[in-house]
Every structure is written in structure tokens, then in C-alpha cells.
Tab-separated table of C-alpha atoms in Angstrom:
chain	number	residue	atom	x	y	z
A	1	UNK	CA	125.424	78.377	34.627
A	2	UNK	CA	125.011	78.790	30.799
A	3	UNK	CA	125.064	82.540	31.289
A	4	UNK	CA	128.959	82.342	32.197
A	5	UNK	CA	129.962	79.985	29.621
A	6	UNK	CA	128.445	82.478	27.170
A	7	UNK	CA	130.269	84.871	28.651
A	8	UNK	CA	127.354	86.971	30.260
A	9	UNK	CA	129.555	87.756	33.880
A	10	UNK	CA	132.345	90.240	33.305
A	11	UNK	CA	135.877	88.180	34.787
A	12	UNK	CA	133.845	84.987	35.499
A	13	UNK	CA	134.890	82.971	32.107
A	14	UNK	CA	134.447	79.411	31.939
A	15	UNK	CA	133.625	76.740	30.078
A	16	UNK	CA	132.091	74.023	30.920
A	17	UNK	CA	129.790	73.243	28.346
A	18	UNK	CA	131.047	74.770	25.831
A	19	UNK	CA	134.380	73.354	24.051
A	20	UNK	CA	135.410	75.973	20.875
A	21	UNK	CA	138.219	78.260	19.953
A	22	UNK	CA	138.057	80.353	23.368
A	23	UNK	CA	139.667	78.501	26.368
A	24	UNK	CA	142.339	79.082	28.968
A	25	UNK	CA	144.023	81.321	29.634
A	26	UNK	CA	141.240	83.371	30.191
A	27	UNK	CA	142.967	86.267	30.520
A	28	UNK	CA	144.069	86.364	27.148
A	29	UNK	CA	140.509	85.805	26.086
A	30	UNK	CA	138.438	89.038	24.186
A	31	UNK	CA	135.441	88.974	26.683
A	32	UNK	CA	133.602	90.965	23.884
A	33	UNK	CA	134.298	88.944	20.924
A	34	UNK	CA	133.664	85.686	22.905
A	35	UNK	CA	130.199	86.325	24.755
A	36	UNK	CA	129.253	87.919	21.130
A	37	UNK	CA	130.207	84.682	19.165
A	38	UNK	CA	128.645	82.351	21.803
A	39	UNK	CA	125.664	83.889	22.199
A	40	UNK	CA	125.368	84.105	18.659
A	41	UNK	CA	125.939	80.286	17.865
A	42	UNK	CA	123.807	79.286	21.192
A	43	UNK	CA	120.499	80.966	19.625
A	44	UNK	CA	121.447	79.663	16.336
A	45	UNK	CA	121.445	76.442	16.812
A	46	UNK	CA	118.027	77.031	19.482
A	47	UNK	CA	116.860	78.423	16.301
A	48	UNK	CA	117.902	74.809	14.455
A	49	UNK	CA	116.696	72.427	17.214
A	50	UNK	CA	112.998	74.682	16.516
A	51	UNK	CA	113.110	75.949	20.289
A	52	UNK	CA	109.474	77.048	20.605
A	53	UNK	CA	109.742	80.200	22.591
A	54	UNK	CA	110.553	83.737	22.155
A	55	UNK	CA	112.932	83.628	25.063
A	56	UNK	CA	115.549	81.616	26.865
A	57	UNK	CA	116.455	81.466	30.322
A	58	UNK	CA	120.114	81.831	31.470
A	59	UNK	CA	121.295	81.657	34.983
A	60	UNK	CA	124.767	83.421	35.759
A	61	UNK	CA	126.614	83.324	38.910
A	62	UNK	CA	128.607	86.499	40.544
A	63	UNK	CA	131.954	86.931	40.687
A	64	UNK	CA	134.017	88.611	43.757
A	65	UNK	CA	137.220	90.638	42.234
């Protein structure tokens, strides 16, 4: 679920793939600033690997409150 390690699901933080200066506790965590830097780096380095498309799939999973 790439979607909520970039932050995408409001509350549902993790990170699973993704090891950087965001991290437990999550509720410490700027959900904002993180999805924003995440999402930022993820298409850069698409961008670096020369991903072919002009899109990108993420899946996200729901999260009860």
C-alpha cells in the first residue's frame, strides 16, 4: 500500500517501504509536510529511473477512527 506510506490516508501512517526522517511516533508526525515530501521524492526518483508513463498507480487502504 504505497499510497499510505506516502502518506495519502489521513491517520493511517506507516512505513513500510519507506525508511527517512518521518517515523514513529506517528502522532507527532506533520501529515502535511510528510505526504508532501514523499510524494515529492517518490516521483522524483520515477522521474530518475525514466518511468515511461504519465501516471502511477497507488493503492491505499482505509482506516476506521
Amino acid at each position: 500500500m504505497i499510497g499510505n506510506d506516502l502518506g495519502l490516508v489521513p491517520g493511517g501512517l506507516q512505513s513500510y517501504l519507506i525508511k527517512d526522517e518521518f517515523g514513529p511516533p506517528w502522532s507527532l508526525v506533520d501529515e502535511e509536510q510528510l505526504w508532501l515530501r514523499r510524494i515529492s521524492r517518490y516521483l522524483g526518483q520515477l522521474e530518475e529511473e525514466r518511468y515511461p508513463f504519465d501516471f502511477v498507480p497507488v493503492t491505499v487502504a482505509g482506516r476506521e477512527g
